[in-house]
Coordinates of C-alpha atoms in Angstrom, one line a residue:
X1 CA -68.2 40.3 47.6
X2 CA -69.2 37.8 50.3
X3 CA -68.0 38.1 53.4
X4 CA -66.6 34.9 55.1
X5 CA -67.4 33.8 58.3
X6 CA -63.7 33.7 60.2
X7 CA -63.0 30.5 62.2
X8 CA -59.5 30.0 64.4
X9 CA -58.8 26.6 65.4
X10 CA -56.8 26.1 68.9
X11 CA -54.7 23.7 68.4
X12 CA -52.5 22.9 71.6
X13 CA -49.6 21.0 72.5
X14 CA -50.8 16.9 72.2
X15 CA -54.0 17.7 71.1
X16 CA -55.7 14.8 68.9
X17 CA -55.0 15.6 65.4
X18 CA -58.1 15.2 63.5
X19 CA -59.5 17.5 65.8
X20 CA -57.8 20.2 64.3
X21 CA -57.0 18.6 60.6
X22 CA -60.5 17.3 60.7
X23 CA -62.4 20.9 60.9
X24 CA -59.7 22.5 58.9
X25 CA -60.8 20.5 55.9
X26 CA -64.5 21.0 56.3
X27 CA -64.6 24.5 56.5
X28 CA -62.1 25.0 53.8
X29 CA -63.9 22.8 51.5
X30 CA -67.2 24.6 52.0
X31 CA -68.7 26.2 49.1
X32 CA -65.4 24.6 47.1
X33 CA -65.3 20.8 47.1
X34 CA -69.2 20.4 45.6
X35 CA -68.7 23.3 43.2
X36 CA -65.2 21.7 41.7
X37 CA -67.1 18.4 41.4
X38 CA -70.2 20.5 39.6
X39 CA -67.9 22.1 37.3
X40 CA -69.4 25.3 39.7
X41 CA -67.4 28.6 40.5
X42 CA -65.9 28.2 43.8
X43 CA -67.7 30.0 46.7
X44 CA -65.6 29.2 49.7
X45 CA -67.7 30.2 52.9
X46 CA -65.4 30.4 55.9
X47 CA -61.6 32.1 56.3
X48 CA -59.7 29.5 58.6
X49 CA -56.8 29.7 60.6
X50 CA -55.0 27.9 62.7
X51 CA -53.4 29.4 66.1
X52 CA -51.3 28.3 68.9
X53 CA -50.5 29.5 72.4
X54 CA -47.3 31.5 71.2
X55 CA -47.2 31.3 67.0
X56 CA -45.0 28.1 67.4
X57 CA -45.6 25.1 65.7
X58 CA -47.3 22.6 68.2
X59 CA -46.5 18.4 68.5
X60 CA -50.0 17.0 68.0
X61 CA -50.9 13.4 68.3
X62 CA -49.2 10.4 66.6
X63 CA -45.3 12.7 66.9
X64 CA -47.3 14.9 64.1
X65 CA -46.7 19.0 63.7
X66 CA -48.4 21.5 62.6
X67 CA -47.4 25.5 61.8
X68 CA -49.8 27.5 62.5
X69 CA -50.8 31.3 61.2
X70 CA -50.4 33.1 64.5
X71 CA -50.5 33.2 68.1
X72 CA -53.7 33.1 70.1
X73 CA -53.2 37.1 71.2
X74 CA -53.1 37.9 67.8
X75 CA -56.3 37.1 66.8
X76 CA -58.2 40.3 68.2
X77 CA -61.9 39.1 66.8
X78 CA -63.2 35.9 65.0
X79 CA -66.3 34.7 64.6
X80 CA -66.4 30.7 65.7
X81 CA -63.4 29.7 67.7
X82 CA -63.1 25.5 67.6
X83 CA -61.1 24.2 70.8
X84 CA -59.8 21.1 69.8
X85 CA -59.3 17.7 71.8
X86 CA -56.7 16.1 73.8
X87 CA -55.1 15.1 77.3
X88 CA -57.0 17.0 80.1
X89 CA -54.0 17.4 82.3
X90 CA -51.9 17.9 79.5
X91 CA -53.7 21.3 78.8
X92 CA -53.9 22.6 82.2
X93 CA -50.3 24.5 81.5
X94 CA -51.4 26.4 79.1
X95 CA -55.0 27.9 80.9
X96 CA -53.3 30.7 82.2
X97 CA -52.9 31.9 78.6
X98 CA -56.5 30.4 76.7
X99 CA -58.7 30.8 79.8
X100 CA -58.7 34.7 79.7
X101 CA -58.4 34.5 75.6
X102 CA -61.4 32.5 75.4
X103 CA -63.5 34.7 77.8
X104 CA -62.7 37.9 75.9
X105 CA -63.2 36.5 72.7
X106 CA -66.9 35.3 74.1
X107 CA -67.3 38.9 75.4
X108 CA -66.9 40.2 71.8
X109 CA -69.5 38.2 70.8
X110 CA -67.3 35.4 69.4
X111 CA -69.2 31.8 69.2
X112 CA -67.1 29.2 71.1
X113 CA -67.2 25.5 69.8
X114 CA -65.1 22.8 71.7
X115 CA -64.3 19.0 70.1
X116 CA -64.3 16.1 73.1
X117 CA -62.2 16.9 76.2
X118 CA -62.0 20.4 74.6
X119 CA -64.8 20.8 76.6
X120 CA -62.5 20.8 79.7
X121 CA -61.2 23.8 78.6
X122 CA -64.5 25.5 78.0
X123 CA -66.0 24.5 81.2
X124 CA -62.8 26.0 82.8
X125 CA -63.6 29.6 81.8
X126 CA -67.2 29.3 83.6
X127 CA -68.9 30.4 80.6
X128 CA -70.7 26.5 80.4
X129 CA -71.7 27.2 84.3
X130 CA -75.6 26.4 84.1
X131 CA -76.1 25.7 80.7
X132 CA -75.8 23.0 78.3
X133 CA -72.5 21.1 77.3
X134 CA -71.7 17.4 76.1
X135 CA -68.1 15.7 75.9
X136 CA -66.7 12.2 75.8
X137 CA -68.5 9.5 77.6
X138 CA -65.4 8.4 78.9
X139 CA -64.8 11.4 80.7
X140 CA -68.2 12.6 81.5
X141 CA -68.1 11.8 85.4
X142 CA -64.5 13.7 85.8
X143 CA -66.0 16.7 83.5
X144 CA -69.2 16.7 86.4
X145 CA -67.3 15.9 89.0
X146 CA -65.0 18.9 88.4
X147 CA -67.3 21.5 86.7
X148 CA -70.6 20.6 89.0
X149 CA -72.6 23.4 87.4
X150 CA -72.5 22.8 83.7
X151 CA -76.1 20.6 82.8
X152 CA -73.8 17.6 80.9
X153 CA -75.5 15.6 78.5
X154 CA -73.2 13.0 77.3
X155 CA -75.8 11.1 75.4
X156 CA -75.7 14.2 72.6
X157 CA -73.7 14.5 70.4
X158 CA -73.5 18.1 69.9
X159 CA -75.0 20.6 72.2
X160 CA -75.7 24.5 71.2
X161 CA -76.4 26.8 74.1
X162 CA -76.2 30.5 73.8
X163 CA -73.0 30.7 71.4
X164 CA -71.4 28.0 73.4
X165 CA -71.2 24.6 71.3
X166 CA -70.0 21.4 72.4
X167 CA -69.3 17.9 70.2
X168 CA -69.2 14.1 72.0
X169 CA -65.9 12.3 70.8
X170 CA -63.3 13.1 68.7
X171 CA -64.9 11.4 65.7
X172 CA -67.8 14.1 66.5
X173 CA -65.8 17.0 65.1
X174 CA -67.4 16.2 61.9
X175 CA -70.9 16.7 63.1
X176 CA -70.2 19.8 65.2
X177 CA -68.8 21.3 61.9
X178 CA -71.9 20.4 59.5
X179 CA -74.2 21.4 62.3
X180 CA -71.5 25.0 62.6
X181 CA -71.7 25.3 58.2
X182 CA -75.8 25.0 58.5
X183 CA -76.3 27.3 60.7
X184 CA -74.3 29.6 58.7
X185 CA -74.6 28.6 55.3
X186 CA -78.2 26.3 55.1
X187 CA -79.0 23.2 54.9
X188 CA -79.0 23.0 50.8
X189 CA -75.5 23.6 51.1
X190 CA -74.2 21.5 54.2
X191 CA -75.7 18.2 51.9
X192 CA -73.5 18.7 49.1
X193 CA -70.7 19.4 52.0
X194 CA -71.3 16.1 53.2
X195 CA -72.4 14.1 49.8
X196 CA -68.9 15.8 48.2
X197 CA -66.6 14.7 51.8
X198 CA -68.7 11.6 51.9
X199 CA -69.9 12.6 55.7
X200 CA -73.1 11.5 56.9
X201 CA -75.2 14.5 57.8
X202 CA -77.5 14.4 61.1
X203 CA -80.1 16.0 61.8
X204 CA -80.3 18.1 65.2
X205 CA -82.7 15.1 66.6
X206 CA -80.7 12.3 65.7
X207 CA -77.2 14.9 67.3
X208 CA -79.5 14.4 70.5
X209 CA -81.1 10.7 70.3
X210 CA -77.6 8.8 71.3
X211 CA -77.9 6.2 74.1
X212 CA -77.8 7.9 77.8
X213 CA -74.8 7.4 79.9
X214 CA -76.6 7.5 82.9
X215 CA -74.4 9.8 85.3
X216 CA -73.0 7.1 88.7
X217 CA -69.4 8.3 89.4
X218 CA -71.0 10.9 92.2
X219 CA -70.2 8.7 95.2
X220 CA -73.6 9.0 96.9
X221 CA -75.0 5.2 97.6
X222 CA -78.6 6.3 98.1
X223 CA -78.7 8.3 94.7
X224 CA -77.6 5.2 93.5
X225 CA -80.2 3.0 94.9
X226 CA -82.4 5.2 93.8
X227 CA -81.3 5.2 90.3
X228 CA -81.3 1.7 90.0
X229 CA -84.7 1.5 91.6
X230 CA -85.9 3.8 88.7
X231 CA -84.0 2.1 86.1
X232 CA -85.4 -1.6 86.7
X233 CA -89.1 -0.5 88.4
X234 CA -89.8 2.4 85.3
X235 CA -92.5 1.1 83.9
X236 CA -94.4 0.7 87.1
X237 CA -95.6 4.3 88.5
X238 CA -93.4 5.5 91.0
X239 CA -93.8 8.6 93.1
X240 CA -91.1 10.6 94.7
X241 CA -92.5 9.1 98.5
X242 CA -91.8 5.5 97.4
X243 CA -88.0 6.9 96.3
X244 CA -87.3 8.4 99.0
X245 CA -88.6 5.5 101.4
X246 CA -86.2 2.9 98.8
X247 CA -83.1 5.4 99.4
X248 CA -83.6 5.8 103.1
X249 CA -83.4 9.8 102.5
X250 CA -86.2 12.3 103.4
X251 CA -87.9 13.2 100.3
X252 CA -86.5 16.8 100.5
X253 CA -83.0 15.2 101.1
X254 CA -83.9 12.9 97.8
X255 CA -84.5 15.8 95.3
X256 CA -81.5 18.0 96.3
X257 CA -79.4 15.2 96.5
X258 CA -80.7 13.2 93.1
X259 CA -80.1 17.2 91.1
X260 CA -76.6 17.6 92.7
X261 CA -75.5 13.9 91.7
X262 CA -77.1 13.4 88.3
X263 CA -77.7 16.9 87.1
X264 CA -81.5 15.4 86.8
X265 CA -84.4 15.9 88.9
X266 CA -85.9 12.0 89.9
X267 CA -88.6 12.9 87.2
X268 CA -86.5 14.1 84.7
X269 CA -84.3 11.2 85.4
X270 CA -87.3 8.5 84.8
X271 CA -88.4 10.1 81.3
X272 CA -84.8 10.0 80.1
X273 CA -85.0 6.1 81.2
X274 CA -88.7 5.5 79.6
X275 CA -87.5 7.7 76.2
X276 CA -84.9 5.1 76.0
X277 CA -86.9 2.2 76.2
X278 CA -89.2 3.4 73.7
X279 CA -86.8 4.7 71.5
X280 CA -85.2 1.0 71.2
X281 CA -89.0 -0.5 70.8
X282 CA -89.8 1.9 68.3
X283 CA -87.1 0.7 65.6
X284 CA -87.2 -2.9 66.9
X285 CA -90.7 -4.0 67.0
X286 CA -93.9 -3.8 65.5
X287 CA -95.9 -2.6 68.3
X288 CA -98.0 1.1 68.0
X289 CA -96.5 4.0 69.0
X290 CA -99.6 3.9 72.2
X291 CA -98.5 0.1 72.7
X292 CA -94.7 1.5 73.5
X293 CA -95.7 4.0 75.4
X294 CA -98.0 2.5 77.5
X295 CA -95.2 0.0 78.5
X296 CA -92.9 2.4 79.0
X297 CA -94.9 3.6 82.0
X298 CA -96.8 6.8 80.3
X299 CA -100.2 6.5 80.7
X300 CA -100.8 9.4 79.0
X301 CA -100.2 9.4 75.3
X302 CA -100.4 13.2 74.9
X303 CA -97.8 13.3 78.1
X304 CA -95.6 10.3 76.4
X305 CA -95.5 12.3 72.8
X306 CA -94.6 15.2 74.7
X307 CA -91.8 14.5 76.8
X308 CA -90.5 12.3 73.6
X309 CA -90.8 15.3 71.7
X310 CA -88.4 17.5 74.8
X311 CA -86.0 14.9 74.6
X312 CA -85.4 14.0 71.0
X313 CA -86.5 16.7 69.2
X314 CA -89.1 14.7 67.4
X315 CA -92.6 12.9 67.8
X316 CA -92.3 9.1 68.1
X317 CA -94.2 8.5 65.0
X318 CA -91.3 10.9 63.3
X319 CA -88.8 8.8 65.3
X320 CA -89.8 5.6 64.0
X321 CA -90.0 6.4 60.6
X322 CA -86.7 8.3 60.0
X323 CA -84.7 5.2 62.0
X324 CA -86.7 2.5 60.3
X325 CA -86.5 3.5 57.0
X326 CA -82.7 5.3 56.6
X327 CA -80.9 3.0 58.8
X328 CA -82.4 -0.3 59.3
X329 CA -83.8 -0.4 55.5
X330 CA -87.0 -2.1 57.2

């Protein structure tokens, strides 16, 4: 027989609760809900459970409760744990307890997944220190501003860094859970996840092609003259000597101080801005993919197609077609 893959939900006083409904339902319906439609055995995938901080039942969001199957120190190995969202101060009481539960689980190899502000609590075991993480826009300046070392990216919508996952909003438990069921289970069977639970499967690019939130609540005014001198001037080449000079900084001064503020080096910061722009030109007009490109400030087309490609996960000429023809019907 199978083996299923374990996941234990964290579900904690207040949290949101779809964020611990929503990915109870998914997982449980894996290899079930298509196969009842079918007329199909059932072939369920994953073992869920549900834990809290003592084995009580927590008060989740909209006066709702829910009765877990344990306490967190129970659980002595699992395979994906799924932090769910809610109020970041709210969950501060209870770090004492998760913090060290999370770390050991991630020692045994366990794959840690966080919904939203769960990512608060993820970022507060140090694991996310250096590498890749995404949350709510809403609260992606106090995530940086408290955790300076994890490399946010609030423009994705899920991010997957050495067994550490992250998902944007609370909506986004959905996509973290498809993206979690095809990495374990393929792609075949993610789609008739999603056609059966009427969710829209993305692929990784489009999990990563979300507008950027371009990071401003660091405080430092000639960062932010520099910013807006990239964001209004990008299509016009600009070296790091004419930034500096616009800042007022030295140009050694410029790049440790853009990196600490943004998370983004100044050139890293202007290819985010000119992937944008073409990005929006590439669904909305008729131009070439060299046309867009060129405006954008690339002069290079191999460069442009390239640091498209690092950013989205996809050429332009892939880009266009998958948003043209699935979701403007162009």
């Amino acid at each position: 027989m199978k083996r299923k893959t374990k996941v234990t939900i964290l579900s904690l006083d207040d949290a949101i609760a779809s964020s611990v409904a929503g990915p109870t339902d998914i997982f449980e319906q894996t290899g079930v809900a298509w196969n009842d439609m079918q007329g199909l055995d059932r072939d369920p995938r994953f073992e869920v459970e549900v834990v809290t901080v003592d084995g009580r039942p927590s008060k989740l969001s909209g006066n709702l409760t829910i009765q877990p199957h344990c306490s967190l120190t129970s659980v002595k190995k699992t395979d994906i744990v799924i932090i769910s969202s809610g109020l970041i101060d709210q969950f501060e009481p209870f770090h004492s307890h998760v913090i060290p539960w999370l770390r050991d689980q991630y020692q045994k190899g366990t794959v840690l997944a966080s919904i939203c502000t769960g990512t608060f609590l993820l970022a507060e075991t140090g694991l996310l220190n250096g590498r890749l993480a995404t949350t709510h826009w809403g609260y992606a300046g106090e995530l940086k501003q408290r955790y300076p070392e994890v490399q946010l990216r609030p423009e994705y919508l899920v991010t997957d860094e050495e067994r550490l996952l992250c998902s944007g909003g609370a909506s986004a438990y959905a996509d973290l859970c498809l993206y979690i069921v095809e990495k374990y289970c393929g792609l075949e069977l993610t789609l008739q996840l999603a056609r059966a639970m009427v969710l829209e499967h993305k692929t990784e690019a489009q999990l990563r092609s979300l507008p950027f939130d371009f990071q401003k609540n660091h405080g430092d005014d000639p960062i932010l003259v520099a910013q807006h001198f990239l964001e209004t001037n990008f299509r016009k080449p600009i070296g790091i000597e004419t930034l500096a000079r616009i800042a007022r900084v030295s140009e050694r001064t410029l790049k440790r101080r853009f990196k600490k503020a943004t998370g983004d080096t100044p050139l890293a910061y202007l290819h985010r801005i000119r992937v944008e722009s073409t990005k929006r030109e590439l669904v909305g007009s008729k131009l070439s993919v060299e046309e867009i490109g060129s405006r954008a400030g690339f002069s290079d087309m191999g460069r442009f197609r390239t640091v498209f490609r690092d950013y989205t996960g996809v050429t332009p000429s892939v880009y266009r077609k998958k948003y043209t023809e699935h979701n403007f019907g162009d």
